Short mmCIF file of C-alpha atoms in Angstrom, two decimals:
data_model
loop_
_atom_site.label_atom_id
_atom_site.label_comp_id
_atom_site.label_asym_id
_atom_site.label_seq_id
_atom_site.Cartn_x
_atom_site.Cartn_y
_atom_site.Cartn_z
CA MET A 1 0.00 0.00 0.00
CA GLN A 2 1.32 3.40 -0.97
CA ARG A 3 0.93 6.24 1.49
CA ASN A 4 -0.21 9.58 0.11
CA ASP A 5 1.07 12.46 2.22
CA ALA A 6 -0.13 15.11 -0.23
CA SER A 7 -3.62 15.23 1.25
CA ARG A 8 -5.03 14.56 4.68
CA ASN A 9 -8.28 13.45 3.02
CA VAL A 10 -6.84 10.20 1.65
CA ALA A 11 -5.52 7.54 3.98
CA ALA A 12 -3.83 5.58 1.19
CA TRP A 13 -3.64 4.83 -2.50
CA ASP A 14 -3.43 1.20 -3.48
CA ASP A 15 -2.70 -0.21 -6.93
CA VAL A 16 -5.17 -3.03 -7.60
CA THR A 17 -3.88 -5.94 -9.69
CA ARG A 18 -5.00 -9.39 -10.70
CA ASN A 19 -3.16 -12.53 -9.69
CA ASP A 20 -1.14 -12.39 -12.91
CA GLY A 21 0.04 -8.87 -12.07
CA THR A 22 -2.22 -7.07 -14.57
CA TRP A 23 -2.98 -3.57 -13.33
CA VAL A 24 -6.71 -3.03 -12.80
CA GLY A 25 -6.95 0.39 -11.23
CA LEU A 26 -6.13 2.69 -8.36
CA SER A 27 -8.00 2.28 -5.07
CA LEU A 28 -8.50 5.44 -3.01
CA ASP A 29 -9.27 5.13 0.69
CA VAL A 30 -10.82 8.50 1.57
CA GLU A 31 -11.08 9.71 5.16
CA GLU A 32 -14.58 9.52 6.61
CA HIS A 33 -14.83 13.23 7.43
CA ARG A 34 -14.56 14.31 3.80
CA ARG A 35 -17.80 15.61 2.27
CA PRO A 36 -18.23 16.07 -1.47
CA ARG A 37 -19.13 19.36 -3.11
CA LEU A 38 -20.28 17.43 -6.18
CA GLY A 39 -22.93 15.05 -4.93
CA VAL A 40 -26.32 13.45 -5.37
CA SER A 41 -29.38 14.12 -3.24
CA CYS A 42 -32.90 12.85 -3.68
CA ALA A 43 -36.52 13.16 -2.62
CA GLY A 44 -38.51 10.13 -3.69
CA GLN A 45 -37.97 9.68 -7.43
CA HIS A 46 -36.61 13.22 -7.78
CA LEU A 47 -32.82 13.58 -7.97
CA LEU A 48 -30.49 16.55 -7.78
CA ILE A 49 -26.80 16.66 -8.61
CA SER A 50 -25.26 19.82 -7.26
CA GLN A 51 -21.78 21.30 -6.98
CA GLY A 52 -21.74 23.27 -3.79
CA ALA A 53 -24.79 25.53 -3.93
CA ARG A 54 -25.04 25.25 -7.73
CA PRO A 55 -27.60 22.84 -9.24
CA VAL A 56 -25.88 20.87 -12.01
CA LEU A 57 -28.56 18.34 -12.98
CA LEU A 58 -32.19 17.88 -12.00
CA ALA A 59 -33.75 14.50 -12.80
CA VAL A 60 -36.92 12.54 -12.19
CA VAL A 61 -37.24 8.78 -12.60
CA GLY A 62 -40.20 7.76 -14.76
CA GLU A 63 -43.24 6.22 -13.14
CA HIS A 64 -42.68 2.89 -14.93
CA LEU A 65 -38.92 2.87 -14.27
CA GLN A 66 -38.02 2.89 -17.96
CA GLY A 67 -35.86 6.00 -17.86
CA VAL A 68 -35.04 9.39 -16.42
CA ASP A 69 -35.99 12.87 -17.57
CA PHE A 70 -33.24 15.38 -16.82
CA TRP A 71 -32.56 19.10 -16.97
CA ARG A 72 -28.91 20.11 -17.15
CA THR A 73 -27.66 23.55 -16.16
CA ASP A 74 -24.42 25.17 -17.29
CA ALA A 75 -23.07 25.29 -13.73
CA TYR A 76 -20.73 22.27 -13.75
CA ARG A 77 -17.00 22.92 -13.33
CA SER A 78 -14.42 20.15 -13.73
CA ALA A 79 -12.17 19.23 -10.81
CA VAL A 80 -9.39 18.44 -13.30
CA PRO A 81 -7.42 21.40 -14.70
CA PRO A 82 -6.71 21.60 -18.46
CA LEU A 83 -4.26 18.90 -19.54
CA ARG A 84 -1.21 20.09 -21.46
CA ALA A 85 -0.09 18.47 -24.71
CA ASP A 86 3.40 17.77 -23.33
CA THR A 87 1.83 15.96 -20.36
CA ALA A 88 -0.29 13.91 -22.76
CA ARG A 89 2.80 12.86 -24.71
CA ALA A 90 4.70 11.99 -21.52
CA LEU A 91 1.89 9.81 -20.13
CA ALA A 92 0.65 8.37 -23.44
CA GLY A 93 -0.30 4.71 -23.29
CA SER A 94 -0.07 4.49 -19.49
CA PRO A 95 -3.52 4.40 -17.84
CA GLU A 96 -1.77 3.68 -14.53
CA ARG A 97 0.23 6.93 -14.63
CA TRP A 98 -2.85 8.86 -15.79
CA ALA A 99 -4.87 7.39 -12.91
CA HIS A 100 -2.30 8.56 -10.34
CA ARG A 101 -2.23 12.05 -11.86
CA ILE A 102 -6.00 12.46 -12.12
CA ALA A 103 -6.55 10.95 -8.67
CA ARG A 104 -4.34 13.67 -7.22
CA HIS A 105 -6.52 16.33 -8.86
CA LEU A 106 -9.69 14.68 -7.54
CA VAL A 107 -8.24 14.46 -4.05
CA ASP A 108 -6.94 18.02 -3.97
CA SER A 109 -9.93 19.72 -5.61
CA PRO A 110 -12.89 20.81 -3.48
CA ASP A 111 -15.25 20.42 -6.46
CA GLY A 112 -15.14 16.67 -7.06
CA PRO A 113 -17.38 13.79 -5.92
CA LEU A 114 -15.01 12.03 -3.51
CA HIS A 115 -16.39 11.44 -0.02
CA GLY A 116 -15.43 9.16 2.86
CA GLY A 117 -15.03 5.53 1.88
CA ARG A 118 -13.27 3.51 -0.83
CA TRP A 119 -13.18 4.35 -4.53
CA LEU A 120 -11.71 2.75 -7.62
CA LEU A 121 -10.33 4.69 -10.57
CA SER A 122 -9.99 2.17 -13.38
CA PRO A 123 -9.62 2.03 -17.18
CA GLU A 124 -11.87 -1.05 -17.21
CA SER A 125 -15.41 -0.20 -18.30
CA PRO A 126 -18.27 -2.08 -19.98
CA LEU A 127 -18.73 0.74 -22.49
CA PRO A 128 -16.22 -0.34 -25.19
CA ARG A 129 -17.34 -3.97 -24.93
CA GLY A 130 -20.85 -3.11 -26.09
CA ARG A 131 -19.76 -2.39 -29.67
CA HIS A 132 -21.22 -4.89 -32.12
CA GLY A 133 -19.27 -6.25 -35.05
CA GLY A 134 -19.60 -4.08 -38.13
CA THR A 135 -20.35 -0.96 -36.08
CA SER A 136 -17.67 1.71 -36.26
CA HIS A 137 -16.17 3.25 -33.14
CA ALA A 138 -17.79 6.56 -34.09
CA GLU A 139 -21.24 4.97 -34.43
CA HIS A 140 -20.88 3.10 -31.16
CA TRP A 141 -19.79 6.05 -29.05
CA SER A 142 -22.31 8.38 -30.67
CA SER A 143 -25.05 5.91 -29.72
CA MET A 144 -23.79 5.88 -26.12
CA LEU A 145 -24.07 9.65 -25.72
CA VAL A 146 -27.23 10.96 -24.09
CA GLU A 147 -28.43 13.85 -26.21
CA GLY A 148 -30.33 16.97 -25.23
CA HIS A 149 -29.64 20.35 -23.72
CA PRO A 150 -30.85 21.66 -21.46
CA ASP A 151 -33.31 18.77 -21.18
CA GLY A 152 -33.20 15.16 -22.32
CA TYR A 153 -33.96 11.56 -21.45
CA ILE A 154 -31.83 8.68 -20.15
CA ASP A 155 -33.36 5.57 -21.71
CA TRP A 156 -33.24 2.57 -19.37
CA TYR A 157 -35.32 0.46 -21.77
CA ASP A 158 -32.91 0.48 -24.74
CA HIS A 159 -29.71 1.02 -22.72
CA SER A 160 -29.51 -1.08 -19.58
CA VAL A 161 -26.74 -1.67 -17.01
CA GLY A 162 -25.30 1.83 -17.27
CA TRP A 163 -24.30 1.67 -20.92
CA GLU A 164 -24.90 5.35 -21.58
CA VAL A 165 -22.75 8.44 -21.17
CA LEU A 166 -24.25 11.71 -19.98
CA PRO A 167 -22.23 14.91 -20.48
CA LEU A 168 -22.39 17.35 -17.59
CA ARG A 169 -22.11 20.25 -20.02
CA PRO A 170 -22.92 20.64 -23.74
CA MET A 171 -20.55 18.78 -26.03
CA PRO A 172 -18.41 21.02 -28.24
CA ALA A 173 -18.63 20.87 -32.03
CA ALA A 174 -16.21 18.74 -34.02
CA ASP A 175 -14.61 21.92 -35.45
CA ASP A 176 -14.03 23.47 -32.02
CA SER A 177 -10.39 24.50 -31.58
CA ARG A 178 -9.93 22.24 -28.53
CA VAL A 179 -11.43 19.30 -30.38
CA LYS A 180 -9.09 19.88 -33.35
CA ALA A 181 -6.07 19.72 -31.04
CA TYR A 182 -7.38 16.56 -29.40
CA ARG A 183 -8.11 14.96 -32.78
CA LYS A 184 -4.41 15.20 -33.57
CA GLN A 185 -3.64 13.50 -30.25
CA ALA A 186 -6.24 10.81 -31.02
CA ARG A 187 -4.49 10.05 -34.31
CA GLU A 188 -1.10 9.97 -32.56
CA GLY A 189 -2.34 7.72 -29.74
CA THR A 190 -1.61 10.33 -27.05
CA LEU A 191 -5.19 11.36 -26.21
CA PRO A 192 -5.66 11.78 -22.42
CA PRO A 193 -8.43 9.66 -20.90
CA VAL A 194 -12.04 10.71 -20.53
CA LEU A 195 -12.95 10.73 -16.83
CA LEU A 196 -16.31 9.08 -16.08
CA TRP A 197 -18.31 8.77 -12.86
CA TRP A 198 -20.83 5.95 -12.58
CA VAL A 199 -23.96 7.17 -10.77
CA SER A 200 -26.26 4.32 -9.79
CA GLY A 201 -29.36 6.49 -9.30
CA LEU A 202 -29.19 7.42 -12.99
CA ASP A 203 -27.73 4.03 -14.06
CA CYS A 204 -25.48 6.07 -16.27
CA HIS A 205 -21.88 7.26 -16.65
CA LEU A 206 -21.39 11.00 -16.20
CA ILE A 207 -18.50 12.82 -17.87
CA LEU A 208 -16.48 14.54 -15.15
CA ASP A 209 -13.73 15.65 -17.53
CA GLY A 210 -12.95 15.17 -21.20
CA HIS A 211 -16.02 16.33 -23.13
CA ALA A 212 -13.87 17.67 -25.97
CA ARG A 213 -11.65 14.56 -25.90
CA LEU A 214 -14.65 12.29 -26.38
CA VAL A 215 -15.84 14.38 -29.34
CA ALA A 216 -12.33 14.11 -30.82
CA ALA A 217 -12.31 10.31 -30.43
CA ILE A 218 -15.72 10.06 -32.10
CA ALA A 219 -14.57 12.33 -34.94
CA GLU A 220 -11.52 10.11 -35.50
CA SER A 221 -13.59 6.91 -34.97
CA VAL A 222 -11.34 5.48 -32.26
CA ASP A 223 -12.04 4.13 -28.79
CA PRO A 224 -11.37 6.94 -26.29
CA PRO A 225 -9.11 6.01 -23.39
CA LEU A 226 -11.24 5.94 -20.24
CA LEU A 227 -10.84 6.22 -16.50
CA GLU A 228 -13.99 5.28 -14.62
CA LEU A 229 -14.53 6.45 -11.04
CA ARG A 230 -16.83 4.31 -8.94
CA ARG A 231 -17.57 3.80 -5.28
CA THR A 232 -16.50 0.40 -3.92
CA LEU A 233 -17.02 -1.59 -0.74
CA PRO A 234 -16.16 0.38 2.44
CA ARG A 235 -13.05 -0.65 4.35
CA ASP A 236 -14.82 -2.36 7.28
CA ASP A 237 -17.20 -4.31 5.03
CA LEU A 238 -14.30 -5.33 2.80
CA ALA A 239 -12.40 -6.72 5.79
CA ALA A 240 -15.46 -8.64 7.04
CA ARG A 241 -16.31 -10.12 3.65
CA THR A 242 -12.68 -10.98 2.97
CA HIS A 243 -12.68 -12.91 6.25
CA GLU A 244 -15.85 -14.73 5.18
CA ALA A 245 -14.35 -15.63 1.81
CA ALA A 246 -11.21 -16.97 3.47
CA GLY A 247 -13.36 -19.02 5.85
CA SER A 248 -15.28 -20.53 2.92
CA TYR A 249 -11.98 -21.41 1.25
CA GLU A 250 -10.70 -23.14 4.37
CA SER A 251 -13.99 -25.03 4.81
CA GLU A 252 -13.81 -26.27 1.24
CA LEU A 253 -10.25 -27.53 1.73
CA ALA A 254 -11.33 -29.25 4.95
CA ARG A 255 -14.18 -30.97 3.07
CA PHE A 256 -11.77 -32.31 0.47
CA ALA A 257 -9.40 -33.44 3.24
CA GLU A 258 -12.21 -35.50 4.77
CA LEU A 259 -12.94 -37.08 1.39
CA ARG A 260 -9.25 -37.90 0.93
CA ALA A 261 -9.15 -39.53 4.35
CA VAL A 262 -11.99 -41.83 3.32
CA HIS A 263 -11.23 -42.47 -0.36
CA GLY A 264 -7.47 -42.04 -0.52
CA PRO A 265 -5.08 -39.76 -2.40
CA THR A 266 -6.92 -40.16 -5.71
CA VAL A 267 -9.26 -37.46 -4.42
CA PRO A 268 -7.79 -33.99 -5.14
CA ASP A 269 -7.00 -31.66 -2.28
CA GLY A 270 -9.48 -29.05 -3.60
CA ALA A 271 -6.99 -26.23 -4.07
CA ALA A 272 -7.32 -26.31 -7.86
CA THR A 273 -10.98 -25.31 -7.63
CA ALA A 274 -11.22 -23.47 -4.31
CA GLY A 275 -8.15 -21.30 -4.98
CA PRO A 276 -9.38 -19.67 -8.23
CA GLU A 277 -12.84 -19.21 -6.71
CA LEU A 278 -11.32 -17.40 -3.73
CA ALA A 279 -9.28 -15.18 -6.07
CA ARG A 280 -12.42 -14.26 -8.05
CA ARG A 281 -14.36 -13.46 -4.88
CA LEU A 282 -11.60 -11.26 -3.49
CA HIS A 283 -11.20 -9.41 -6.79
CA ASP A 284 -14.94 -8.82 -6.99
CA LEU A 285 -15.08 -7.56 -3.41
CA SER A 286 -12.29 -5.10 -4.11
CA THR A 287 -13.47 -3.72 -7.46
CA ARG A 288 -17.23 -4.07 -7.95
CA ALA A 289 -19.17 -0.81 -8.05
CA ARG A 290 -21.42 -0.06 -5.11
CA PRO A 291 -24.51 2.21 -5.16
CA THR A 292 -23.74 5.91 -5.31
CA TRP A 293 -24.05 7.76 -2.02
CA CYS A 294 -27.30 9.77 -2.13
CA LEU A 295 -28.34 12.14 0.65
CA PRO A 296 -31.92 13.14 1.44
CA LEU A 297 -32.65 16.50 -0.17
CA THR A 298 -33.21 19.13 2.49
CA GLY A 299 -36.74 20.42 1.96
CA GLY A 300 -37.82 17.30 0.10
CA GLU A 301 -39.84 17.38 -3.10
CA ALA A 302 -41.01 20.94 -2.43
CA GLU A 303 -37.39 22.14 -2.58
CA TRP A 304 -36.75 20.08 -5.72
CA HIS A 305 -39.74 21.71 -7.44
CA ARG A 306 -38.61 25.15 -6.28
CA LEU A 307 -35.16 24.58 -7.79
CA THR A 308 -36.80 23.28 -10.96
CA ARG A 309 -38.83 26.47 -11.38
CA GLU A 310 -35.72 28.52 -10.71
CA VAL A 311 -33.37 26.85 -13.19
CA THR A 312 -35.91 26.24 -15.96
CA THR A 313 -37.13 29.87 -15.81
CA GLY A 314 -40.75 28.97 -16.27
CA ARG A 315 -40.32 26.27 -18.93
CA HIS A 316 -42.77 23.38 -18.69
CA TRP A 317 -40.51 20.69 -17.23
CA PRO A 318 -40.56 17.87 -16.31
CA PRO A 319 -42.95 16.64 -18.99
CA ALA A 320 -46.24 15.24 -17.76
#
């Protein structure tokens, strides 16, 4: 485990790897007292994502749970500062080095979503795996983008298990000057990763940073490099469930030992099956996404409706 003395809000960083040494992501153990400025609150089926006192996204889950109507403001500000081209060239092709750099920005910035608990910042995401044969990268990623500004709809019926990407601000045009610079990096293979945040209440990936980079990747029809931020099992629960998994492993070996005592050494010792199963369980405990932390909205639905009237300036939203 690697200590991080740069911030009192993080107890430790920990590189997560598989048994074969493959790097999976960067685990962040955030001190319990930390509170996020970018966070989710709710009142019934009404959700609010705010950044400090600024509403960023208002949403309401449909009555039949087939999707979410949303209204996006222009208030979102990224916790990651602009990434320089020389930095992109220096870190090109290394998601591990990018994760350490971006994690530092998330830890040090007051405007990000990190709160007390454990998080994983990982390049592994289901999004690229959803591309069907014969579909170009541009077509696939364009289909993943949730359209609409200021209002739109997250479709849970056609896109399940979080396979959509919702920008937190309007996407720039393909001829935008920033996009043109990133298109060159996409062709060179030095494009910095797009930072995503999986929010369970929306069942959707939100773009925390890299709107222009994603447009550039689509324009060049390449898979954008990704870093996905997700909440994982808290430290105490992880320790308890790890203990349970180890106990199950030992019980399975004891069962095989009893069989060997009765039937002789032709019975295997069980390690060949119990060992890989234990490894899978431990990996899953350490990396699987947990539901996003959602606080009760102070003032309840009345406050949500008040904010809606304020940010929509009298527009008829949400639709009936």
